[in-house]
């Protein structure tokens, strides 16, 4: 019994020394919850909301940093011609009472970062059916909200503490583990020497040889190739390889800047296994490169509108490209573009 107690205490103690939290993304009814490697969790209603969306975010740790937004937007709503939403909001068919005091009210946005106000509002609506707009077809389904809140409580280990949204208890706020330390990815000197005209032409010729010898399915007349300096010794060579309706797959190499050229193909590998995936490898889909930040971006769209999919950013650290940001939106609902998708991985 004594050793079993020690073992259980050891298991409870270990998570506080985990260098990062395993990212998670899960749907509960009409709500999607995303928690990143910092255990910051974001929840919002998805699906057929027609542009009326409630978003709830919360940081890990004993502090009560949280935010709640109810906003009208999206391509279906012509906002300059749309009346303010606050006086038109309905909760299960009746005028919505904004429980709590500290709300910021704009024509098409209601928001608060006051924890007491958020707690009171969630207690008021968590067992309801929907928040809708009078004289409108927009609606925030509340199906799954309570389960989403409990998931966040569990992920941040708040269940049983005073700070929990659903699983409240008597444990003090300091019983909640802090967020893991934020990882950093080194930056190399961004002022690599530019190519001379001769160097650029030689590298492009080298890239064309690689492209002609590749097994890519893209018509040679449609293939693209570009090269950019990474450091004074290395260049980045990228070529398009395969293309569909709205996604193009690229291949990339790290190439020496001196002859005879040597190349190493770039393979992007995530530090975690994404939800609903059996591989940590990432293809260079719709790849772009920002020379100022030394970051390579991929964007895999689930449809042409670009409102759902996966976006990743990778920074060159002098040896390889390392992940600095992973954002994903599995539900296509005409709400946000890639830069606003919820993150599963962030770094400095």
GROMACS .gro file of C-alpha atoms in nm:
model
  348
    1UNK     CA    1   0.000   0.000   0.000
    2UNK     CA    2   0.286   0.234   0.085
    3UNK     CA    3   0.456   0.180  -0.253
    4UNK     CA    4   0.129   0.218  -0.440
    5UNK     CA    5   0.075   0.557  -0.272
    6UNK     CA    6   0.426   0.667  -0.370
    7UNK     CA    7   0.362   0.559  -0.731
    8UNK     CA    8   0.034   0.753  -0.749
    9UNK     CA    9   0.202   1.062  -0.606
   10UNK     CA   10   0.478   1.024  -0.866
   11UNK     CA   11   0.223   1.013  -1.149
   12UNK     CA   12   0.055   1.325  -1.015
   13UNK     CA   13   0.390   1.501  -0.989
   14UNK     CA   14   0.521   1.415  -1.338
   15UNK     CA   15   0.295   1.640  -1.554
   16UNK     CA   16   0.433   1.955  -1.392
   17UNK     CA   17   0.770   1.865  -1.547
   18UNK     CA   18   0.638   1.798  -1.897
   19UNK     CA   19   0.813   2.035  -2.136
   20UNK     CA   20   0.495   2.088  -2.342
   21UNK     CA   21   0.132   1.988  -2.339
   22UNK     CA   22   0.009   1.746  -2.605
   23UNK     CA   23  -0.207   1.947  -2.848
   24UNK     CA   24  -0.571   1.846  -2.879
   25UNK     CA   25  -0.864   1.932  -3.103
   26UNK     CA   26  -1.204   1.777  -3.048
   27UNK     CA   27  -1.566   1.840  -3.141
   28UNK     CA   28  -1.850   1.829  -2.890
   29UNK     CA   29  -2.187   1.862  -3.061
   30UNK     CA   30  -2.179   2.197  -3.239
   31UNK     CA   31  -1.863   2.315  -3.057
   32UNK     CA   32  -1.498   2.273  -3.145
   33UNK     CA   33  -1.227   2.289  -2.877
   34UNK     CA   34  -0.858   2.338  -2.957
   35UNK     CA   35  -0.582   2.329  -2.693
   36UNK     CA   36  -0.222   2.401  -2.790
   37UNK     CA   37   0.117   2.305  -2.646
   38UNK     CA   38   0.082   2.589  -2.393
   39UNK     CA   39  -0.252   2.444  -2.279
   40UNK     CA   40  -0.427   2.757  -2.404
   41UNK     CA   41  -0.775   2.639  -2.505
   42UNK     CA   42  -1.014   2.797  -2.753
   43UNK     CA   43  -1.375   2.692  -2.803
   44UNK     CA   44  -1.633   2.819  -3.050
   45UNK     CA   45  -1.956   2.712  -3.214
   46UNK     CA   46  -1.918   2.573  -3.565
   47UNK     CA   47  -2.146   2.460  -3.842
   48UNK     CA   48  -2.458   2.634  -3.968
   49UNK     CA   49  -2.433   2.952  -3.759
   50UNK     CA   50  -2.473   3.189  -4.057
   51UNK     CA   51  -2.217   3.428  -3.915
   52UNK     CA   52  -2.317   3.449  -3.546
   53UNK     CA   53  -2.028   3.307  -3.346
   54UNK     CA   54  -1.932   3.283  -2.980
   55UNK     CA   55  -1.563   3.229  -2.905
   56UNK     CA   56  -1.423   3.143  -2.564
   57UNK     CA   57  -1.053   3.131  -2.483
   58UNK     CA   58  -0.867   3.048  -2.163
   59UNK     CA   59  -0.500   3.029  -2.061
   60UNK     CA   60  -0.359   2.759  -1.835
   61UNK     CA   61  -0.255   2.821  -1.476
   62UNK     CA   62  -0.391   2.960  -1.153
   63UNK     CA   63  -0.465   3.300  -1.299
   64UNK     CA   64  -0.803   3.344  -1.463
   65UNK     CA   65  -0.705   3.489  -1.802
   66UNK     CA   66  -1.003   3.428  -2.027
   67UNK     CA   67  -1.200   3.601  -2.297
   68UNK     CA   68  -1.548   3.568  -2.445
   69UNK     CA   69  -1.677   3.716  -2.770
   70UNK     CA   70  -2.014   3.708  -2.942
   71UNK     CA   71  -1.988   3.855  -3.289
   72UNK     CA   72  -2.161   3.881  -3.621
   73UNK     CA   73  -1.957   3.851  -3.938
   74UNK     CA   74  -1.876   3.632  -4.233
   75UNK     CA   75  -1.969   3.673  -4.599
   76UNK     CA   76  -2.342   3.630  -4.536
   77UNK     CA   77  -2.377   3.951  -4.333
   78UNK     CA   78  -2.343   4.299  -4.481
   79UNK     CA   79  -2.237   4.464  -4.157
   80UNK     CA   80  -2.270   4.835  -4.245
   81UNK     CA   81  -2.637   4.770  -4.324
   82UNK     CA   82  -2.698   4.533  -4.032
   83UNK     CA   83  -2.853   4.661  -3.705
   84UNK     CA   84  -2.656   4.624  -3.380
   85UNK     CA   85  -2.682   4.277  -3.233
   86UNK     CA   86  -2.693   4.346  -2.856
   87UNK     CA   87  -3.063   4.443  -2.835
   88UNK     CA   88  -3.160   4.163  -3.077
   89UNK     CA   89  -2.997   3.866  -2.906
   90UNK     CA   90  -3.234   3.592  -2.790
   91UNK     CA   91  -3.166   3.305  -2.554
   92UNK     CA   92  -3.399   3.013  -2.626
   93UNK     CA   93  -3.640   3.254  -2.791
   94UNK     CA   94  -3.641   3.517  -2.515
   95UNK     CA   95  -3.433   3.836  -2.485
   96UNK     CA   96  -3.082   3.749  -2.370
   97UNK     CA   97  -2.974   3.891  -2.037
   98UNK     CA   98  -2.602   3.974  -2.032
   99UNK     CA   99  -2.523   3.825  -1.694
  100UNK     CA  100  -2.233   4.004  -1.530
  101UNK     CA  101  -2.136   4.371  -1.549
  102UNK     CA  102  -1.817   4.420  -1.747
  103UNK     CA  103  -1.914   4.391  -2.111
  104UNK     CA  104  -1.773   4.587  -2.403
  105UNK     CA  105  -2.054   4.644  -2.650
  106UNK     CA  106  -2.000   4.742  -3.015
  107UNK     CA  107  -2.257   4.723  -3.297
  108UNK     CA  108  -2.165   4.369  -3.406
  109UNK     CA  109  -1.948   4.253  -3.116
  110UNK     CA  110  -1.998   4.185  -2.745
  111UNK     CA  111  -1.689   4.090  -2.548
  112UNK     CA  112  -1.551   4.060  -2.197
  113UNK     CA  113  -1.228   3.947  -2.033
  114UNK     CA  114  -1.364   3.972  -1.678
  115UNK     CA  115  -1.360   3.626  -1.520
  116UNK     CA  116  -1.658   3.690  -1.291
  117UNK     CA  117  -1.868   3.813  -1.583
  118UNK     CA  118  -1.769   3.513  -1.795
  119UNK     CA  119  -1.851   3.271  -1.513
  120UNK     CA  120  -2.196   3.421  -1.458
  121UNK     CA  121  -2.276   3.425  -1.829
  122UNK     CA  122  -2.170   3.063  -1.879
  123UNK     CA  123  -2.376   2.951  -1.580
  124UNK     CA  124  -2.672   3.134  -1.733
  125UNK     CA  125  -2.652   2.976  -2.081
  126UNK     CA  126  -2.479   2.638  -2.043
  127UNK     CA  127  -2.798   2.434  -2.021
  128UNK     CA  128  -2.981   2.622  -2.297
  129UNK     CA  129  -3.044   2.536  -2.661
  130UNK     CA  130  -2.939   2.837  -2.867
  131UNK     CA  131  -2.858   3.207  -2.884
  132UNK     CA  132  -3.013   3.364  -3.190
  133UNK     CA  133  -3.093   3.701  -3.346
  134UNK     CA  134  -3.439   3.851  -3.353
  135UNK     CA  135  -3.553   3.900  -3.713
  136UNK     CA  136  -3.260   3.697  -3.840
  137UNK     CA  137  -3.162   3.338  -3.922
  138UNK     CA  138  -2.829   3.346  -3.743
  139UNK     CA  139  -2.789   3.113  -3.445
  140UNK     CA  140  -2.531   2.994  -3.192
  141UNK     CA  141  -2.615   2.634  -3.110
  142UNK     CA  142  -2.535   2.554  -2.747
  143UNK     CA  143  -2.542   2.179  -2.809
  144UNK     CA  144  -2.209   2.054  -2.678
  145UNK     CA  145  -2.107   2.374  -2.497
  146UNK     CA  146  -2.117   2.220  -2.150
  147UNK     CA  147  -1.909   1.921  -2.263
  148UNK     CA  148  -1.661   2.159  -2.429
  149UNK     CA  149  -1.622   2.359  -2.107
  150UNK     CA  150  -1.569   2.041  -1.906
  151UNK     CA  151  -1.306   1.928  -2.158
  152UNK     CA  152  -1.116   2.255  -2.104
  153UNK     CA  153  -1.145   2.214  -1.725
  154UNK     CA  154  -1.000   1.865  -1.756
  155UNK     CA  155  -0.721   1.960  -1.998
  156UNK     CA  156  -0.605   2.244  -1.772
  157UNK     CA  157  -0.651   2.027  -1.461
  158UNK     CA  158  -0.905   2.263  -1.306
  159UNK     CA  159  -1.162   1.999  -1.214
  160UNK     CA  160  -1.218   2.022  -0.839
  161UNK     CA  161  -1.074   2.373  -0.812
  162UNK     CA  162  -1.244   2.708  -0.759
  163UNK     CA  163  -1.141   2.816  -1.111
  164UNK     CA  164  -1.325   2.538  -1.299
  165UNK     CA  165  -1.612   2.636  -1.526
  166UNK     CA  166  -1.806   2.310  -1.485
  167UNK     CA  167  -1.624   2.076  -1.246
  168UNK     CA  168  -1.599   2.325  -0.959
  169UNK     CA  169  -1.463   2.227  -0.620
  170UNK     CA  170  -1.293   2.371  -0.313
  171UNK     CA  171  -0.930   2.344  -0.425
  172UNK     CA  172  -0.753   2.683  -0.435
  173UNK     CA  173  -0.645   2.839  -0.768
  174UNK     CA  174  -0.279   2.758  -0.697
  175UNK     CA  175  -0.365   2.387  -0.725
  176UNK     CA  176  -0.393   2.437  -1.103
  177UNK     CA  177  -0.066   2.359  -1.287
  178UNK     CA  178   0.100   2.649  -1.473
  179UNK     CA  179   0.142   2.659  -1.848
  180UNK     CA  180   0.453   2.481  -1.978
  181UNK     CA  181   0.754   2.697  -2.064
  182UNK     CA  182   0.720   2.844  -2.412
  183UNK     CA  183   0.964   2.682  -2.653
  184UNK     CA  184   1.184   2.899  -2.872
  185UNK     CA  185   1.332   2.846  -3.217
  186UNK     CA  186   1.662   3.017  -3.287
  187UNK     CA  187   1.686   3.278  -3.562
  188UNK     CA  188   1.984   3.287  -3.793
  189UNK     CA  189   2.135   3.610  -3.921
  190UNK     CA  190   1.865   3.736  -4.160
  191UNK     CA  191   2.113   3.939  -4.365
  192UNK     CA  192   2.250   3.663  -4.588
  193UNK     CA  193   2.449   3.793  -4.882
  194UNK     CA  194   2.228   3.835  -5.190
  195UNK     CA  195   2.294   3.626  -5.499
  196UNK     CA  196   2.515   3.759  -5.771
  197UNK     CA  197   2.361   3.730  -6.116
  198UNK     CA  198   2.598   3.446  -6.202
  199UNK     CA  199   2.522   3.261  -5.878
  200UNK     CA  200   2.147   3.296  -5.929
  201UNK     CA  201   2.165   3.168  -6.287
  202UNK     CA  202   2.381   2.874  -6.185
  203UNK     CA  203   2.141   2.776  -5.904
  204UNK     CA  204   1.839   2.806  -6.133
  205UNK     CA  205   2.012   2.586  -6.391
  206UNK     CA  206   2.086   2.334  -6.115
  207UNK     CA  207   1.721   2.348  -6.008
  208UNK     CA  208   1.600   2.290  -6.362
  209UNK     CA  209   1.815   1.979  -6.386
  210UNK     CA  210   1.664   1.847  -6.062
  211UNK     CA  211   1.315   1.934  -6.183
  212UNK     CA  212   1.362   1.756  -6.516
  213UNK     CA  213   1.485   1.445  -6.333
  214UNK     CA  214   1.202   1.443  -6.079
  215UNK     CA  215   0.901   1.211  -6.080
  216UNK     CA  216   0.654   1.498  -6.042
  217UNK     CA  217   0.318   1.467  -6.218
  218UNK     CA  218   0.277   1.838  -6.288
  219UNK     CA  219   0.307   1.935  -6.654
  220UNK     CA  220   0.664   2.062  -6.711
  221UNK     CA  221   0.522   2.375  -6.872
  222UNK     CA  222   0.338   2.458  -6.548
  223UNK     CA  223   0.618   2.384  -6.304
  224UNK     CA  224   0.767   2.669  -6.106
  225UNK     CA  225   1.109   2.696  -5.951
  226UNK     CA  226   1.263   2.959  -5.728
  227UNK     CA  227   1.570   2.996  -5.514
  228UNK     CA  228   1.648   3.230  -5.224
  229UNK     CA  229   1.950   3.283  -4.996
  230UNK     CA  230   1.921   3.138  -4.645
  231UNK     CA  231   2.274   3.202  -4.518
  232UNK     CA  232   2.604   3.292  -4.679
  233UNK     CA  233   2.660   2.917  -4.728
  234UNK     CA  234   2.309   2.779  -4.795
  235UNK     CA  235   2.025   2.853  -5.037
  236UNK     CA  236   1.664   2.734  -5.043
  237UNK     CA  237   1.548   2.575  -5.368
  238UNK     CA  238   1.175   2.512  -5.418
  239UNK     CA  239   0.988   2.362  -5.712
  240UNK     CA  240   0.622   2.280  -5.772
  241UNK     CA  241   0.554   1.910  -5.819
  242UNK     CA  242   0.183   1.822  -5.813
  243UNK     CA  243  -0.130   2.033  -5.836
  244UNK     CA  244  -0.502   1.995  -5.776
  245UNK     CA  245  -0.798   2.232  -5.774
  246UNK     CA  246  -0.670   2.452  -5.491
  247UNK     CA  247  -0.358   2.281  -5.352
  248UNK     CA  248  -0.012   2.262  -5.507
  249UNK     CA  249   0.255   2.037  -5.357
  250UNK     CA  250   0.617   2.153  -5.367
  251UNK     CA  251   0.956   1.992  -5.313
  252UNK     CA  252   1.238   2.182  -5.143
  253UNK     CA  253   1.612   2.142  -5.090
  254UNK     CA  254   1.889   2.304  -4.892
  255UNK     CA  255   2.159   2.371  -5.151
  256UNK     CA  256   2.518   2.480  -5.104
  257UNK     CA  257   2.602   2.817  -5.262
  258UNK     CA  258   2.935   2.704  -5.399
  259UNK     CA  259   3.008   2.463  -5.681
  260UNK     CA  260   2.993   2.172  -5.701
  261UNK     CA  261   2.640   2.213  -5.568
  262UNK     CA  262   2.520   1.965  -5.307
  263UNK     CA  263   2.158   1.938  -5.200
  264UNK     CA  264   1.963   1.789  -4.911
  265UNK     CA  265   1.587   1.750  -4.948
  266UNK     CA  266   1.379   1.923  -4.683
  267UNK     CA  267   1.141   1.696  -4.495
  268UNK     CA  268   0.907   1.868  -4.251
  269UNK     CA  269   0.824   1.662  -3.942
  270UNK     CA  270   0.597   1.775  -3.661
  271UNK     CA  271   0.698   1.740  -3.294
  272UNK     CA  272   0.352   1.595  -3.222
  273UNK     CA  273   0.092   1.375  -3.390
  274UNK     CA  274  -0.197   1.589  -3.518
  275UNK     CA  275  -0.556   1.491  -3.435
  276UNK     CA  276  -0.708   1.237  -3.675
  277UNK     CA  277  -0.370   1.171  -3.839
  278UNK     CA  278  -0.136   0.872  -3.841
  279UNK     CA  279   0.174   1.065  -3.951
  280UNK     CA  280   0.383   1.355  -3.823
  281UNK     CA  281   0.515   1.436  -4.171
  282UNK     CA  282   0.394   1.751  -4.346
  283UNK     CA  283   0.393   1.803  -4.723
  284UNK     CA  284   0.489   2.143  -4.863
  285UNK     CA  285   0.140   2.237  -4.978
  286UNK     CA  286   0.098   2.587  -5.125
  287UNK     CA  287   0.441   2.667  -4.983
  288UNK     CA  288   0.570   3.023  -4.949
  289UNK     CA  289   0.890   3.162  -4.796
  290UNK     CA  290   0.946   3.492  -4.616
  291UNK     CA  291   1.309   3.597  -4.643
  292UNK     CA  292   1.278   3.853  -4.363
  293UNK     CA  293   1.163   3.604  -4.100
  294UNK     CA  294   1.338   3.302  -4.256
  295UNK     CA  295   1.007   3.119  -4.228
  296UNK     CA  296   0.856   2.864  -4.464
  297UNK     CA  297   0.475   2.848  -4.464
  298UNK     CA  298   0.250   2.566  -4.582
  299UNK     CA  299  -0.126   2.593  -4.630
  300UNK     CA  300  -0.336   2.285  -4.702
  301UNK     CA  301  -0.689   2.392  -4.791
  302UNK     CA  302  -0.986   2.163  -4.745
  303UNK     CA  303  -1.174   2.366  -5.004
  304UNK     CA  304  -1.112   2.658  -5.236
  305UNK     CA  305  -1.260   2.922  -5.005
  306UNK     CA  306  -0.965   2.871  -4.770
  307UNK     CA  307  -1.179   2.880  -4.455
  308UNK     CA  308  -1.064   2.535  -4.335
  309UNK     CA  309  -0.751   2.326  -4.345
  310UNK     CA  310  -0.404   2.333  -4.188
  311UNK     CA  311  -0.144   2.610  -4.188
  312UNK     CA  312   0.212   2.559  -4.059
  313UNK     CA  313   0.513   2.789  -4.026
  314UNK     CA  314   0.873   2.665  -4.006
  315UNK     CA  315   1.183   2.870  -3.921
  316UNK     CA  316   1.533   2.792  -4.041
  317UNK     CA  317   1.763   2.770  -3.737
  318UNK     CA  318   2.091   2.727  -3.924
  319UNK     CA  319   2.058   2.349  -3.952
  320UNK     CA  320   1.697   2.271  -4.042
  321UNK     CA  321   1.345   2.408  -4.052
  322UNK     CA  322   1.170   2.378  -3.716
  323UNK     CA  323   0.801   2.423  -3.645
  324UNK     CA  324   0.704   2.760  -3.498
  325UNK     CA  325   0.327   2.755  -3.554
  326UNK     CA  326   0.062   2.497  -3.639
  327UNK     CA  327  -0.300   2.607  -3.685
  328UNK     CA  328  -0.589   2.394  -3.798
  329UNK     CA  329  -0.957   2.432  -3.872
  330UNK     CA  330  -1.130   2.102  -3.962
  331UNK     CA  331  -1.477   2.255  -4.008
  332UNK     CA  332  -1.558   2.460  -4.318
  333UNK     CA  333  -1.805   2.728  -4.208
  334UNK     CA  334  -1.705   3.053  -4.382
  335UNK     CA  335  -1.580   3.215  -4.064
  336UNK     CA  336  -1.204   3.274  -4.062
  337UNK     CA  337  -0.896   3.259  -4.279
  338UNK     CA  338  -0.577   3.065  -4.199
  339UNK     CA  339  -0.409   3.337  -3.990
  340UNK     CA  340  -0.702   3.329  -3.746
  341UNK     CA  341  -0.741   2.951  -3.716
  342UNK     CA  342  -0.692   2.807  -3.366
  343UNK     CA  343  -0.335   2.706  -3.289
  344UNK     CA  344  -0.218   2.364  -3.177
  345UNK     CA  345   0.149   2.463  -3.156
  346UNK     CA  346   0.322   2.795  -3.090
  347UNK     CA  347   0.679   2.903  -3.012
  348UNK     CA  348   0.877   3.217  -2.961
   0.00000   0.00000   0.00000
